[in-house]
XYZ file of C-alpha atoms in Angstrom:
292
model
C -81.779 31.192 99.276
C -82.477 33.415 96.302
C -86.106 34.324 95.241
C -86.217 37.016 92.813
C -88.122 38.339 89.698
C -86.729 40.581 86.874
C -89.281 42.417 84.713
C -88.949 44.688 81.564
C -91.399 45.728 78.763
C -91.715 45.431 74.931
C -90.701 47.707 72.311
C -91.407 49.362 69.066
C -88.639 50.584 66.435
C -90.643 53.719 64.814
C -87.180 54.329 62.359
C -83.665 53.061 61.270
C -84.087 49.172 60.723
C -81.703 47.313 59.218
C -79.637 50.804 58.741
C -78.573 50.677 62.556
C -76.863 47.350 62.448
C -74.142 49.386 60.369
C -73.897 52.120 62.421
C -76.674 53.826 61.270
C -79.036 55.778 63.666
C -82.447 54.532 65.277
C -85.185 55.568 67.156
C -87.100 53.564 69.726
C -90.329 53.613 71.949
C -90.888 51.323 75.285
C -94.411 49.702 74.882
C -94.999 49.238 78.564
C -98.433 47.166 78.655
C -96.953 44.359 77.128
C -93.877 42.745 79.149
C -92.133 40.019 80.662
C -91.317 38.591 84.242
C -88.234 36.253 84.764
C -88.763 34.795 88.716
C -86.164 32.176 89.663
C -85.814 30.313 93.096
C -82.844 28.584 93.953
C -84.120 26.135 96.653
C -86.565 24.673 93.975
C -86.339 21.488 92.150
C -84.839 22.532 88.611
C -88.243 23.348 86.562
C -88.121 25.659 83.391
C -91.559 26.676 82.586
C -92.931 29.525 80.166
C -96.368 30.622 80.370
C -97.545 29.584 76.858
C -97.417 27.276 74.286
C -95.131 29.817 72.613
C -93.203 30.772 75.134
C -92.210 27.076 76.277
C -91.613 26.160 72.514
C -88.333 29.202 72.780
C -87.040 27.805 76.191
C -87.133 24.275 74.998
C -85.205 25.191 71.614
C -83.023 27.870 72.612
C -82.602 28.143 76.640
C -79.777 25.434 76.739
C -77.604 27.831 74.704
C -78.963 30.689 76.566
C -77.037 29.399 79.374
C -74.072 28.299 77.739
C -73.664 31.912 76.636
C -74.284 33.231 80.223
C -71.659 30.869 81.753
C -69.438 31.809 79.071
C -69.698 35.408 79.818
C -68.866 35.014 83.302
C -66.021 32.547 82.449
C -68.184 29.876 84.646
C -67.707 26.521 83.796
C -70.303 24.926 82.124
C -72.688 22.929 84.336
C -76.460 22.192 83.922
C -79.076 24.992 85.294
C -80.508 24.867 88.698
C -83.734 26.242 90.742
C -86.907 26.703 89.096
C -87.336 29.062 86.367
C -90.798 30.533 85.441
C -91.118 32.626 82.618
C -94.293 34.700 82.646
C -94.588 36.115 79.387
C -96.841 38.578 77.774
C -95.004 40.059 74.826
C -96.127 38.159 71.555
C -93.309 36.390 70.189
C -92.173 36.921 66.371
C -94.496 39.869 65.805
C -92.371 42.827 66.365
C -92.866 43.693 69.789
C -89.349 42.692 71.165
C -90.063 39.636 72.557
C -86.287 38.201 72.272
C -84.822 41.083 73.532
C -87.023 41.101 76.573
C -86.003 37.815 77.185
C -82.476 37.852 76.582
C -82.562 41.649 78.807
C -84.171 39.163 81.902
C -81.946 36.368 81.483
C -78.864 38.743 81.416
C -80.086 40.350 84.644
C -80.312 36.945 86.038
C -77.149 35.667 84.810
C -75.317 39.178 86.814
C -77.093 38.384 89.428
C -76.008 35.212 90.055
C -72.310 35.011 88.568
C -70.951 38.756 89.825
C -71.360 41.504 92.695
C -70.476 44.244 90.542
C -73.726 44.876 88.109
C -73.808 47.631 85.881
C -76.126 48.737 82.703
C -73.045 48.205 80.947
C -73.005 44.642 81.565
C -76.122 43.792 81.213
C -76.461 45.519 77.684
C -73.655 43.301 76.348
C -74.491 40.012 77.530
C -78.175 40.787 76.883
C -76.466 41.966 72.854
C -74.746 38.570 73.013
C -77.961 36.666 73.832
C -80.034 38.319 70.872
C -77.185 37.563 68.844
C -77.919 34.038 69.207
C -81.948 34.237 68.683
C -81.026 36.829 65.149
C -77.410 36.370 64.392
C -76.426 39.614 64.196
C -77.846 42.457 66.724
C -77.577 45.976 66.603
C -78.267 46.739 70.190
C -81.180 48.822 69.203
C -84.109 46.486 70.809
C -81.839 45.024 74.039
C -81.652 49.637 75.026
C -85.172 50.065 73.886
C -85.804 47.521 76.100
C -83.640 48.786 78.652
C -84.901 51.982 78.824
C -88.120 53.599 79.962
C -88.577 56.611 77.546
C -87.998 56.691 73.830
C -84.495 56.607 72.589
C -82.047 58.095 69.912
C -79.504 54.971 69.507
C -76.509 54.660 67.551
C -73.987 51.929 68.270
C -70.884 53.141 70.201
C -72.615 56.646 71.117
C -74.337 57.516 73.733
C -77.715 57.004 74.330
C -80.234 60.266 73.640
C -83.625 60.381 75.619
C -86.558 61.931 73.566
C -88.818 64.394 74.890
C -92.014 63.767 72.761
C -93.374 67.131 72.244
C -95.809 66.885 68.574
C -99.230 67.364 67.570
C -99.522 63.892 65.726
C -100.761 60.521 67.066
C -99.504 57.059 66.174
C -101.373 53.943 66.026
C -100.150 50.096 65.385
C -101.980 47.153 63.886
C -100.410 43.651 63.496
C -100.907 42.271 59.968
C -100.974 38.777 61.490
C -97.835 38.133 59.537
C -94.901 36.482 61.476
C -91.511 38.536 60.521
C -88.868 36.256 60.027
C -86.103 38.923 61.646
C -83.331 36.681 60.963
C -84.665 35.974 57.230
C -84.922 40.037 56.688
C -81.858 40.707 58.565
C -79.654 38.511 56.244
C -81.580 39.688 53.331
C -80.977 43.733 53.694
C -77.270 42.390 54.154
C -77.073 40.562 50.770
C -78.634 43.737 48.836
C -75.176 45.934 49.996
C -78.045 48.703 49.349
C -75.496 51.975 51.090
C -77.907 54.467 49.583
C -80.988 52.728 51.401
C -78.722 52.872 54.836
C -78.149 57.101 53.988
C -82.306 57.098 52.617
C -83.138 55.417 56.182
C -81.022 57.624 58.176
C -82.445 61.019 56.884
C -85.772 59.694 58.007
C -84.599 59.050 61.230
C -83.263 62.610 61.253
C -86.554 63.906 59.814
C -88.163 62.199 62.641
C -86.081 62.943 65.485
C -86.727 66.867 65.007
C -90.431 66.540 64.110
C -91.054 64.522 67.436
C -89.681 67.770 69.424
C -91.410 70.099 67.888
C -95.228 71.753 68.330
C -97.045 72.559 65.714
C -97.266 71.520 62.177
C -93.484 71.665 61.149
C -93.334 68.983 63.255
C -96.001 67.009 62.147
C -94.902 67.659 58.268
C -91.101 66.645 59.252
C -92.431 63.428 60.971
C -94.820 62.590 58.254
C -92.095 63.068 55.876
C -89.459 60.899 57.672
C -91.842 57.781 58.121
C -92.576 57.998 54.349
C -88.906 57.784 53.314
C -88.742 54.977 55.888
C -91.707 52.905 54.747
C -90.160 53.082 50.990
C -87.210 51.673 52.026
C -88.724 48.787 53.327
C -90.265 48.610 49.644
C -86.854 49.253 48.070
C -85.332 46.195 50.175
C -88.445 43.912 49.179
C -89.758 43.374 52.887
C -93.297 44.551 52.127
C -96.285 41.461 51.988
C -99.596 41.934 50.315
C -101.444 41.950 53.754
C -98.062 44.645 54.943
C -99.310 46.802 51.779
C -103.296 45.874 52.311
C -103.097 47.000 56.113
C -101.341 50.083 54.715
C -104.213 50.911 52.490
C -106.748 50.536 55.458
C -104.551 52.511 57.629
C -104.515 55.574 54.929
C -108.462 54.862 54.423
C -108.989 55.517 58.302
C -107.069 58.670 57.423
C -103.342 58.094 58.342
C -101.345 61.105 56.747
C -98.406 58.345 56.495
C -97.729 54.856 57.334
C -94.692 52.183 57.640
C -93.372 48.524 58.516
C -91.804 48.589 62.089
C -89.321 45.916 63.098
C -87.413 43.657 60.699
C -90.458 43.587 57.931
C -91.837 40.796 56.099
C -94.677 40.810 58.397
C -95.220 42.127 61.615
C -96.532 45.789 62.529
C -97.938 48.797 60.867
C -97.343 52.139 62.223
C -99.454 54.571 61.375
C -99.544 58.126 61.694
C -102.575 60.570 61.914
C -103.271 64.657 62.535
C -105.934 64.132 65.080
C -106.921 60.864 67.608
C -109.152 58.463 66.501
C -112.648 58.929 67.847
C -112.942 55.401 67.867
C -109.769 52.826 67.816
C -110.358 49.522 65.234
C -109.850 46.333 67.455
C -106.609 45.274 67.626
C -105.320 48.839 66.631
C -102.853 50.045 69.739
C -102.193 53.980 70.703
C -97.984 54.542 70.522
C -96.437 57.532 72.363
C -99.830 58.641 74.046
C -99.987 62.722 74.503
């Protein structure tokens, strides 16, 4: 009888929002104390429990057509789930972190694991697409490989994947503004602006900041500063900033952040901020990215 357990960790998009769901470029960092553990047991009476009061409000919404897409995928015909099924989450949900593509990553490793021999990456990362397709209606594949993979990424759709050796003087901190992000909401929103010149704007910053993470020094730490700034505004120039996004920036640059930004979809959500030197002393709530 099968017992097994799938685990993977959250995520952080430091630039290329919005941009990389049309082909733009992205980069993305693995957040690895915050994650989430799909067990399943086949011999068990059929159970579907999350760990939360969040967590069980998503599988009672959305897990029915979670497994109507996995069935699908496999071309299995459609029949009601079986076993017990314990989520054990502990990536918040709606905040930025990755929750849905953590889940939907899970669930597509259980789906290949039950429903074909022959797993591969490859198959995972598309059903796992298909599955945060359904949670933000259209994906870029940016969270399900940041996800996927342990080490921070350069993604662009239909290219292959770039691993990042971090190798800069600067240190990166993220607070939550307490803001939900609607990702869907924001998604659809960038899509109605047909803003091309905010796609090119957002893609030089992730080019700024792709060099200045590899390099010593302070041309580094001026190219990465630079690229986060051009990144931040366009999340201005597509309206996705809040008063608490733009009062948590002030506090950030207050504490002495050389430059700041929205991460993830906007509207809410995280602050990334950027700084010289560590902070002696870390504000609660405030988390370390990309630790030297």
């Amino acid at each position: 009888m099968i017992d097994i357990t799938f685990k993977r960790h959250a995520k952080v998009i430091l630039v290329g929002e919005h941009a990389v769901v049309r082909g733009y470029p992205g980069i993305v960092a693995p957040q690895h104390h915050l994650n989430i553990l799909c067990h399943y047991q086949e011999d068990q009476p059929t159970t579907i429990i999350g760990s939360c009061h969040k967590t069980q409000w998503v599988l009672d919404q959305h897990f029915k057509q979670i497994w109507h897409i996995i069935q699908t995928y496999f071309n299995q015909p459609t029949r009601p789930f079986k076993g017990r099924l314990h989520i054990e989450n502990h990536i918040p949900i709606a905040l930025g972190w990755g929750f849905s593509a953590a889940f939907s990553v899970v669930m597509a490793e259980l789906g290949c694991y039950l429903f074909t021999k022959n797993v591969t990456p490859e198959k995972i990362y598309t059903l796992a697409k298909q599955l945060e397709d359904h949670f933000h209606g259209k994906s870029s594949g940016i969270d399900i490989a940041g996800v996927i993979h342990t080490d921070p990424i350069y993604f662009r759709h239909h290219h292959p994947i770039e691993l990042i050796q971090i190798d800069f003087d600067g240190y990166f901190y993220l607070c939550h503004s307490h803001e939900m992000s609607p990702t869907k909401q924001c998604v659809q929103a960038v899509e109605n602006m047909h803003a091309k010149h905010l796609d090119e704007k957002m893609a030089l910053a992730t080019a700024l900041v792709r060099s200045g993470l590899t390099q010593q020094g302070p041309e580094g730490l001026v190219m990465t500063e630079e690229g986060i700034q051009i990144a931040n505004q366009c999340f201005y120039d597509w309206q996705l900033m809040t008063p608490e996004l733009i009062s948590l920036e002030k506090t950030m640059k207050e504490q002495g952040a050389i430059a700041t930004k929205v991460t993830g979809a906007g509207g809410g959500g995280l602050m990334l901020g950027l700084w010289e030197k560590p902070l002696k002393e870390i504000p609660k709530n405030w988390v370390p990215l990309l630790t030297h």
